[in-house]
XYZ file of C-alpha atoms in Angstrom:
619
model
C 0.000 0.000 0.000
C 1.242 3.484 -0.834
C 2.375 5.902 1.920
C 3.034 3.003 4.249
C 6.193 4.577 5.647
C 4.303 7.792 6.479
C 1.359 6.326 8.355
C 0.668 8.020 11.655
C -3.079 7.747 12.204
C -5.786 5.201 11.570
C -8.152 5.713 8.679
C -11.569 5.357 10.282
C -13.341 4.407 7.087
C -11.103 1.650 5.859
C -10.016 -0.259 8.929
C -6.465 0.517 7.829
C -4.543 3.765 8.056
C -4.082 7.219 6.597
C -1.294 9.720 6.909
C -2.600 12.954 8.352
C 0.689 14.637 9.151
C 1.325 15.951 12.612
C 1.839 19.426 11.203
C -1.438 19.406 9.268
C -3.762 17.853 11.820
C -3.524 20.333 14.744
C -3.741 23.286 12.343
C -6.945 21.992 10.803
C -8.429 21.095 14.173
C -7.656 24.590 15.429
C -9.294 26.082 12.350
C -12.337 23.921 12.986
C -12.543 25.113 16.577
C -12.434 28.761 15.574
C -15.108 28.255 12.927
C -17.506 26.119 14.896
C -17.349 28.322 17.969
C -19.119 31.017 15.976
C -22.076 28.811 15.040
C -24.157 29.307 18.167
C -23.890 29.652 21.889
C -27.484 28.637 22.545
C -27.949 25.968 25.168
C -31.049 24.870 23.280
C -28.941 24.263 20.111
C -31.189 26.405 17.902
C -29.349 27.856 14.907
C -29.546 31.589 14.106
C -31.907 32.786 11.374
C -28.935 33.954 9.292
C -27.482 30.444 9.115
C -27.470 29.242 5.481
C -24.673 26.856 4.379
C -25.727 26.331 0.698
C -24.292 29.767 -0.125
C -20.818 28.921 1.151
C -18.111 28.608 -1.493
C -14.531 27.346 -1.273
C -13.910 23.920 0.260
C -17.205 22.144 0.853
C -18.268 18.494 0.929
C -16.260 17.134 3.853
C -15.434 20.666 4.895
C -13.021 21.610 7.634
C -14.914 21.217 10.877
C -16.733 18.052 9.811
C -13.992 15.434 10.097
C -11.421 16.489 12.704
C -13.328 15.235 15.764
C -13.757 11.785 14.272
C -10.117 11.616 13.266
C -9.134 12.465 16.843
C -11.390 9.622 18.017
C -9.699 7.237 15.602
C -6.310 8.482 16.773
C -7.150 7.209 20.241
C -8.884 10.081 22.000
C -11.454 8.715 24.401
C -14.845 10.288 25.091
C -16.971 9.564 28.134
C -20.748 9.700 28.346
C -22.021 12.896 29.936
C -25.012 13.678 32.114
C -28.194 12.879 30.208
C -30.253 16.004 29.567
C -32.336 14.763 26.632
C -34.229 11.531 25.953
C -35.680 10.341 22.643
C -37.521 7.417 21.163
C -34.971 7.248 18.363
C -31.554 8.784 17.733
C -30.242 8.693 14.158
C -26.574 9.284 13.444
C -26.252 10.734 9.950
C -28.456 13.376 8.347
C -28.069 12.228 4.756
C -30.852 10.741 2.645
C -30.678 7.428 4.517
C -30.887 9.057 7.952
C -33.694 11.411 6.918
C -35.565 8.499 5.316
C -35.208 6.469 8.512
C -36.749 9.326 10.479
C -39.571 9.554 7.941
C -40.349 5.816 8.039
C -40.225 5.704 11.841
C -42.361 8.816 12.303
C -44.983 7.419 9.909
C -45.419 4.386 12.146
C -45.104 6.283 15.442
C -46.388 9.812 14.735
C -45.782 11.206 18.221
C -42.275 9.853 18.579
C -39.355 12.054 19.544
C -36.445 11.760 17.122
C -32.997 13.369 17.137
C -30.875 13.320 13.967
C -27.166 14.027 14.529
C -25.116 15.238 11.549
C -21.410 16.068 11.573
C -21.553 18.431 8.580
C -22.895 21.987 8.672
C -25.805 21.042 6.399
C -28.220 18.134 6.134
C -28.315 15.861 3.083
C -24.987 14.054 3.428
C -23.552 13.580 -0.062
C -26.691 15.170 -1.492
C -25.174 18.642 -1.237
C -26.665 21.885 -2.550
C -24.376 24.653 -3.865
C -25.771 28.131 -4.565
C -24.068 30.953 -6.472
C -24.956 34.589 -7.006
C -23.617 35.450 -10.463
C -24.216 39.089 -11.291
C -27.474 39.037 -9.340
C -28.671 35.736 -10.859
C -29.103 32.652 -8.664
C -27.473 29.532 -10.014
C -27.706 26.157 -8.275
C -25.359 23.193 -8.489
C -25.189 19.644 -7.142
C -22.238 19.047 -4.856
C -22.777 15.302 -4.621
C -25.562 12.844 -5.452
C -26.830 14.077 -8.799
C -29.796 12.030 -10.030
C -32.647 9.624 -9.502
C -31.066 7.023 -11.776
C -33.554 4.667 -13.466
C -36.431 5.293 -11.016
C -38.537 2.453 -12.423
C -35.948 0.048 -10.989
C -36.229 1.479 -7.454
C -37.458 -0.803 -4.691
C -41.154 -0.453 -3.760
C -40.417 1.315 -0.466
C -38.199 3.851 -2.260
C -40.767 4.499 -4.983
C -43.437 5.000 -2.340
C -41.291 7.395 -0.316
C -40.523 9.557 -3.368
C -44.220 9.722 -4.153
C -45.204 10.555 -0.571
C -42.749 13.453 -0.339
C -44.188 14.847 -3.575
C -41.853 13.666 -6.340
C -43.536 12.633 -9.568
C -40.673 11.412 -11.732
C -42.744 11.497 -14.923
C -42.743 15.309 -14.696
C -39.034 15.383 -15.553
C -39.926 14.492 -19.139
C -41.266 18.054 -19.348
C -38.717 19.711 -17.060
C -35.592 18.224 -18.692
C -34.780 19.644 -22.126
C -33.704 16.492 -23.981
C -33.335 18.407 -27.251
C -30.867 20.913 -25.793
C -27.740 19.292 -27.254
C -29.100 18.721 -30.754
C -30.678 22.172 -30.918
C -27.421 23.838 -29.938
C -25.309 21.385 -31.975
C -23.164 20.484 -28.960
C -21.083 17.328 -28.542
C -18.242 15.796 -26.540
C -14.564 16.604 -26.988
C -11.312 14.907 -25.996
C -8.133 16.635 -24.850
C -5.165 14.426 -25.753
C -2.060 14.910 -23.596
C 1.458 15.404 -24.918
C 3.132 12.888 -22.629
C 0.995 10.023 -23.919
C 0.143 11.089 -27.465
C 3.033 13.342 -28.456
C 1.111 16.620 -28.416
C -1.548 18.469 -26.473
C -4.569 18.613 -28.736
C -8.326 18.968 -28.349
C -10.495 17.098 -30.839
C -14.154 18.028 -31.148
C -17.249 16.086 -32.135
C -16.919 12.755 -30.312
C -20.079 10.865 -31.236
C -21.502 13.588 -33.490
C -19.044 13.447 -36.398
C -18.339 10.251 -38.290
C -15.825 8.084 -36.467
C -13.573 8.313 -39.523
C -13.516 12.128 -39.363
C -12.908 12.166 -35.623
C -10.107 9.597 -35.914
C -8.405 11.596 -38.634
C -7.913 14.506 -36.215
C -6.548 12.364 -33.363
C -2.792 12.570 -32.659
C -2.286 8.815 -33.003
C -0.773 6.386 -35.521
C -2.562 5.279 -38.662
C -3.062 1.821 -37.164
C -4.614 3.329 -34.039
C -6.917 5.453 -36.196
C -8.018 2.356 -38.102
C -8.597 0.397 -34.892
C -10.554 3.304 -33.382
C -12.932 3.347 -36.351
C -13.236 -0.438 -36.355
C -14.047 -0.825 -32.679
C -16.718 1.878 -32.945
C -18.374 0.659 -36.136
C -17.836 -3.094 -36.300
C -20.739 -5.393 -35.481
C -18.356 -8.235 -34.771
C -19.044 -10.696 -31.977
C -15.612 -11.157 -30.394
C -16.665 -14.407 -28.698
C -18.672 -16.161 -31.435
C -18.216 -19.658 -30.058
C -19.732 -18.965 -26.629
C -23.374 -18.640 -25.640
C -24.542 -15.600 -23.694
C -24.172 -17.239 -20.279
C -20.653 -18.448 -21.092
C -19.697 -14.995 -22.341
C -20.929 -13.403 -19.161
C -19.101 -15.860 -16.906
C -15.882 -15.236 -18.805
C -16.114 -11.453 -19.184
C -17.062 -10.715 -15.597
C -13.476 -11.779 -14.840
C -11.912 -9.895 -17.756
C -11.183 -6.191 -17.356
C -12.332 -3.820 -20.053
C -8.677 -2.967 -20.699
C -7.822 -6.619 -21.314
C -10.953 -7.023 -23.422
C -9.913 -4.173 -25.723
C -6.372 -5.514 -25.901
C -6.939 -9.261 -26.201
C -10.363 -9.607 -27.809
C -10.901 -6.407 -29.802
C -7.129 -6.352 -30.439
C -6.852 -2.586 -30.659
C -3.662 -0.561 -30.641
C -2.333 0.467 -27.209
C -2.977 4.121 -28.088
C -6.703 3.367 -28.152
C -6.487 1.775 -24.725
C -4.697 4.894 -23.494
C -7.641 7.038 -24.631
C -10.079 5.114 -22.451
C -7.969 4.334 -19.372
C -9.772 6.972 -17.232
C -13.044 7.143 -19.145
C -15.131 5.544 -16.401
C -13.353 7.115 -13.417
C -16.236 9.391 -12.402
C -18.617 6.413 -12.368
C -16.536 3.556 -10.913
C -13.585 5.502 -9.414
C -11.087 3.053 -10.933
C -9.296 2.725 -14.261
C -10.495 0.354 -16.976
C -7.953 -2.222 -15.788
C -10.269 -2.948 -12.825
C -13.689 -2.630 -14.465
C -15.169 -5.989 -15.558
C -16.256 -5.967 -19.187
C -19.733 -7.028 -18.082
C -20.229 -3.604 -16.448
C -19.706 -1.902 -19.821
C -22.629 -3.927 -21.170
C -25.259 -1.479 -19.908
C -23.100 1.619 -19.524
C -24.338 4.215 -21.961
C -21.176 6.295 -21.979
C -19.274 5.938 -25.230
C -17.044 2.950 -24.347
C -16.927 0.859 -27.537
C -16.579 -2.777 -28.559
C -18.967 -4.609 -26.248
C -22.511 -4.244 -27.593
C -22.356 -6.945 -30.281
C -20.656 -9.415 -27.958
C -22.789 -8.723 -24.877
C -26.177 -7.234 -25.842
C -27.752 -4.815 -23.372
C -29.670 -6.470 -20.555
C -32.146 -3.661 -19.969
C -31.165 -3.454 -16.287
C -29.943 0.133 -16.546
C -30.400 3.189 -18.729
C -33.541 1.965 -20.460
C -34.939 5.206 -19.104
C -33.268 8.463 -20.144
C -30.903 10.060 -17.654
C -33.194 13.019 -17.026
C -34.402 12.694 -13.443
C -32.462 15.609 -11.955
C -33.208 18.527 -9.723
C -30.835 21.475 -10.251
C -29.182 20.619 -6.916
C -29.245 16.888 -7.658
C -30.765 14.769 -4.922
C -30.340 17.537 -2.366
C -33.949 18.345 -3.256
C -34.924 14.866 -2.049
C -33.278 15.667 1.279
C -35.034 19.037 1.364
C -38.414 17.413 0.658
C -37.797 14.904 3.451
C -36.989 17.765 5.831
C -40.239 19.428 4.740
C -42.142 16.319 5.833
C -40.259 16.021 9.120
C -40.068 19.719 10.108
C -42.459 21.666 7.836
C -41.454 25.136 9.081
C -37.845 24.461 8.079
C -38.758 24.073 4.411
C -41.840 26.107 3.454
C -43.887 25.082 0.432
C -45.844 22.112 -0.825
C -44.553 20.822 -4.183
C -41.483 19.308 -5.827
C -41.358 22.434 -7.962
C -41.373 25.078 -5.247
C -38.662 23.288 -3.214
C -36.112 24.273 -5.871
C -36.151 27.989 -4.997
C -37.300 27.735 -1.386
C -34.818 29.080 1.121
C -34.536 26.621 3.981
C -35.027 28.048 7.475
C -32.259 26.354 9.453
C -33.347 28.018 12.689
C -36.334 25.623 12.734
C -34.257 22.441 12.605
C -33.392 22.158 16.283
C -35.995 24.025 18.287
C -36.564 22.772 21.824
C -40.275 22.219 21.111
C -39.717 20.056 18.011
C -40.586 16.376 18.206
C -38.079 15.831 15.410
C -34.754 17.659 15.566
C -31.811 17.838 13.177
C -28.641 18.791 15.026
C -25.885 19.908 12.648
C -22.121 20.215 13.293
C -22.405 17.299 15.718
C -20.072 14.288 15.523
C -21.059 11.064 17.273
C -18.066 9.644 19.143
C -19.436 6.924 21.447
C -22.589 4.801 21.307
C -23.355 1.999 23.749
C -26.237 -0.174 24.857
C -27.174 0.180 28.533
C -27.160 -3.101 30.429
C -30.200 -2.596 32.640
C -32.366 0.033 30.966
C -32.718 -1.454 27.488
C -31.721 1.913 26.061
C -28.892 3.372 23.961
C -26.528 6.134 25.049
C -25.159 8.384 22.299
C -22.355 10.841 22.950
C -21.450 13.501 20.409
C -19.276 16.603 20.128
C -20.699 20.010 19.177
C -18.704 23.231 19.412
C -15.905 21.332 21.191
C -18.315 20.299 23.956
C -19.351 16.733 24.658
C -23.051 15.938 25.083
C -24.955 12.704 25.667
C -28.522 11.661 24.951
C -30.494 8.528 25.736
C -32.889 6.807 23.358
C -34.913 3.639 23.154
C -33.313 2.808 19.807
C -30.514 4.129 17.623
C -29.968 3.937 13.856
C -26.480 4.492 12.497
C -27.015 5.975 9.029
C -23.406 7.146 8.893
C -20.319 5.788 7.147
C -20.431 2.124 8.151
C -16.672 1.842 8.571
C -16.778 4.511 11.275
C -19.024 2.309 13.400
C -16.278 0.125 14.950
C -14.746 3.264 16.453
C -17.930 4.747 17.884
C -19.464 1.414 18.979
C -16.559 -0.358 20.677
C -18.746 -3.163 22.044
C -19.719 -4.548 18.637
C -18.299 -8.075 18.082
C -14.924 -8.262 16.350
C -16.307 -10.240 13.392
C -18.825 -7.482 12.764
C -16.173 -4.781 13.116
C -14.069 -6.532 10.504
C -17.039 -6.755 8.157
C -17.865 -3.059 8.628
C -14.268 -2.110 7.895
C -14.475 -3.902 4.541
C -16.636 -1.103 3.144
C -13.927 1.230 1.846
C -15.578 4.279 0.310
C -14.252 5.721 -2.946
C -12.883 9.283 -2.820
C -13.939 11.860 -5.369
C -14.287 15.608 -5.826
C -17.156 17.492 -7.471
C -15.988 21.000 -8.276
C -18.591 23.533 -9.384
C -17.389 26.470 -11.472
C -19.741 29.431 -11.825
C -19.233 31.264 -15.118
C -20.948 34.484 -16.313
C -21.737 32.895 -19.692
C -21.013 29.861 -21.862
C -20.155 31.633 -25.110
C -16.687 30.031 -25.222
C -18.241 26.566 -25.291
C -20.751 27.719 -27.893
C -17.928 28.809 -30.181
C -16.390 25.340 -29.971
C -19.755 23.555 -30.135
C -18.910 21.430 -27.110
C -20.544 20.918 -23.726
C -18.356 18.095 -22.388
C -14.559 17.846 -22.409
C -12.773 14.635 -21.414
C -9.074 14.784 -20.500
C -6.946 11.706 -21.243
C -4.631 12.980 -18.520
C -5.356 15.773 -16.111
C -6.278 16.415 -12.501
C -9.947 16.740 -13.463
C -11.218 13.932 -15.634
C -13.874 16.094 -17.279
C -15.703 19.392 -17.451
C -19.349 19.467 -18.464
C -22.440 21.644 -18.497
C -25.139 21.713 -15.862
C -28.122 19.597 -16.834
C -30.715 21.532 -18.886
C -33.466 21.615 -16.272
C -36.271 24.145 -16.052
C -38.445 23.645 -12.978
C -40.312 25.760 -10.442
C -39.318 29.044 -12.080
C -35.639 28.097 -12.222
C -33.757 27.547 -15.496
C -30.327 25.951 -15.225
C -29.142 26.923 -18.705
C -30.332 30.033 -20.509
C -28.953 31.604 -23.657
C -25.195 31.457 -24.135
C -24.706 34.957 -22.713
C -26.328 33.973 -19.389
C -24.625 32.464 -16.289
C -24.213 28.766 -15.715
C -22.556 26.299 -13.335
C -19.983 23.929 -14.826
C -19.237 20.537 -13.297
C -15.681 19.189 -13.002
C -14.908 15.786 -11.510
C -11.636 14.642 -9.950
C -10.946 11.106 -8.785
C -7.428 10.405 -7.486
C -5.940 7.752 -9.742
C -2.956 5.757 -8.489
C -2.391 3.104 -11.184
C 0.263 1.243 -9.177
C -2.139 0.600 -6.288
C -4.865 -1.964 -6.900
C -8.170 -2.871 -5.297
C -9.679 -0.793 -2.530
C -6.188 0.171 -1.313
C -6.156 2.792 -4.057
C -9.140 4.497 -2.396
C -7.402 4.479 0.968
C -4.361 6.116 -0.608
C -6.490 8.475 -2.716
C -8.409 9.961 0.170
C -5.187 11.283 1.669
C -4.660 13.267 -1.516
C -8.238 14.570 -1.542
C -8.123 15.707 2.065
C -4.716 17.386 1.930
C -5.033 19.174 -1.436
C -5.578 22.877 -0.792
C -8.324 24.987 -2.293
C -5.724 26.962 -4.240
C -4.438 23.754 -5.801
C -7.963 22.711 -6.795
C -8.521 26.199 -8.203
C -5.272 26.166 -10.170
C -6.203 22.892 -11.837
C -9.601 24.347 -12.779
C -8.002 27.363 -14.437
C -5.310 25.370 -16.208
C -7.693 22.788 -17.663
C -10.381 25.252 -18.734
C -7.695 27.323 -20.445
C -6.401 24.183 -22.121
C -9.861 23.458 -23.554
C -11.116 26.987 -24.238
C -7.962 29.027 -24.756
C -8.459 29.281 -28.523
C -11.649 31.307 -27.928
C -9.965 33.953 -25.789
C -11.120 32.456 -22.503
C -9.456 34.157 -19.525
C -9.712 32.194 -16.255
C -9.228 35.298 -14.113
C -12.044 37.131 -15.898
C -14.375 34.374 -17.027
C -14.790 32.487 -13.730
C -17.148 33.991 -11.151
C -16.757 31.521 -8.271
C -15.557 28.013 -7.432
C -16.916 25.539 -4.893
C -14.937 22.352 -4.288
C -17.038 19.511 -2.890
C -14.376 17.100 -1.693
C -15.471 13.673 -0.548
C -12.515 11.690 0.808
C -15.160 9.125 1.753
C -17.398 9.368 -1.306
C -19.204 6.593 -3.129
C -20.279 3.561 -1.110
C -18.120 0.479 -1.617
C -18.662 -1.207 -4.982
C -18.598 -5.027 -4.954
C -18.871 -5.213 -8.754
C -15.227 -4.588 -9.618
C -12.653 -7.060 -10.833
C -11.141 -7.978 -7.469
C -14.362 -8.881 -5.606
C -14.617 -12.572 -4.609
C -17.632 -14.697 -5.393
C -20.110 -15.169 -2.532
C -22.278 -18.281 -2.399
C -24.905 -16.582 -0.290
C -25.874 -13.061 0.782
C -25.092 -13.977 4.373
C -21.395 -14.213 3.435
C -21.183 -10.652 2.155
C -19.272 -8.354 4.536
C -21.776 -5.492 4.271
C -24.619 -7.885 5.184
C -22.691 -9.167 8.195
C -21.774 -5.620 9.145
C -25.343 -4.305 9.209
C -26.644 -6.793 11.772
C -28.441 -5.125 14.690
C -26.586 -5.037 17.989
C -28.862 -4.585 20.993
C -30.787 -1.374 20.385
C -28.356 -0.253 17.665
C -29.367 -0.693 14.017
C -27.465 0.157 10.843
C -28.550 1.895 7.620
C -26.811 4.039 4.925
C -25.999 3.043 1.338
C -22.861 1.362 2.723
C -25.101 -1.270 4.272
C -26.240 -2.257 0.776
C -22.849 -1.734 -0.896
C -24.284 0.464 -3.619
C -23.757 4.193 -4.076
C -27.267 5.237 -5.003
C -30.300 6.867 -3.448
C -32.477 3.798 -3.861
C -30.108 1.816 -1.639
C -29.881 4.621 0.930
C -33.676 4.676 1.263
C -34.073 0.893 1.217
C -31.487 0.368 3.943
C -33.238 2.981 6.089
C -36.511 1.114 5.587
C -34.907 -2.195 6.585
C -33.375 -0.709 9.753
C -36.698 0.797 10.828
C -38.497 -2.475 10.152
C -36.001 -4.259 12.399
C -36.965 -1.886 15.200
C -40.718 -2.073 14.618
C -40.748 -5.844 14.311
């Protein structure tokens, strides 16, 4: 594993370790203390009316102040339970979509119950993060994390029902999402080829819109590579003609897409180099660790598979249009509306888009349901005689404890062994298996998109670069908000960075990558934004210092839930053998939710695991 000689502190989400240098850690913890001390001094925990985190720019996601307490716990700091001043029917650790859904399901069954939701970040929603920008007086909204309701028809019944009950009618997105935007504006994808790999820095436009022959002719590659590029995109050849579909699947689920291109499609190595990072934003690994079977239903421009493995229909049979402007942060906001109506005024999925949340209503003393932000759970134990659960958390550098009949941990599952020390060792080991994939969603507010219009591109892929891509906001118009207007109007660009360490394989690469994500400064993120936008748009006169209005970096050192679909995952004979299934077993009055518990980084799983945890309690 990389950085092994530098390890000083345990990585609480991998069961292994991470190097947070002694010089960095105290500085960041001090910065956290200074920031959080300004939040409130109210003994009743109510936030001030001016509190509004979606407008913050700079480093967001796992922002400073959200992770330092937990890292100190992992480093060995002990926390003792305090005098109990509050009692609840249910305490939920984690205010993301899974935690909010758990509160919703529980409150439906027990309407008068008292529920406390504890969240370590300064906003609710977890990875469903809302970013707001004021660009010349115009409001623009971006998604800082979970971006879509992907294939809603495939959601589990409890998830479909929840979306409906909070007011989401997914069929409305067919009207709200402008599917003709790209064709009408004649926009298409582009590729920036890097000099180190291809001999020159060059941007080639029209990927997928021009003929493959024309696109290949402009690529800085050999004639053989150009020929192979055209062939792999246009050929209807079955590369495994002697196998039936089942045999193909059994073989190709063990063959990486890189090896498939090399050994079955037999393309030139330059073609493989084009696609090495193509799926990074989706799987957070290179194509050397993506099974070819996953490309089967991936509608993302990765060639050579369709005529060998026909689409199954399991994914992307519905268009990818089910987006709010802030991604699934609107789902979190609609859940908050159901739980604490005064915190999110309004009544429809449309009006939630422009509604300003009233954070001062989240944690009022007279609420039956409370959401307590900036609060990190550090110790959770079952009581021996009372049949209750004690939860201790840190807020504003002060330790508090509450008692509840039951507790649901809808937090990162690999943090649980550190905050629930009494859990059996076999379960701790299983929970630590769920290594989350690091990634960064950077939102770049621009006063207009005329530079992209000149180049007729809306998506730029970099064969090598800190950011894997830059792309437009989704063309959504809903509730009086329009994400993309005419080319002279403001917009929010999306840039995605996933740390790629080719020499480190399996989930160890995510452990190593999160160190990079957490220790990269805002200025470094900003510099990469400017450099790569200039690289793509420089020919149009783009000036990064003039043509960028604001930047928000949503860093997620613990991002996507663990994926068991990649090349290294062993075969399990039964669900009961899967580590995430073992890890989510209830322990006394403590139950476990979050998408980690289902090993799938999607909103459907987050909701379904919340439903399961609540059903365990009710049954």
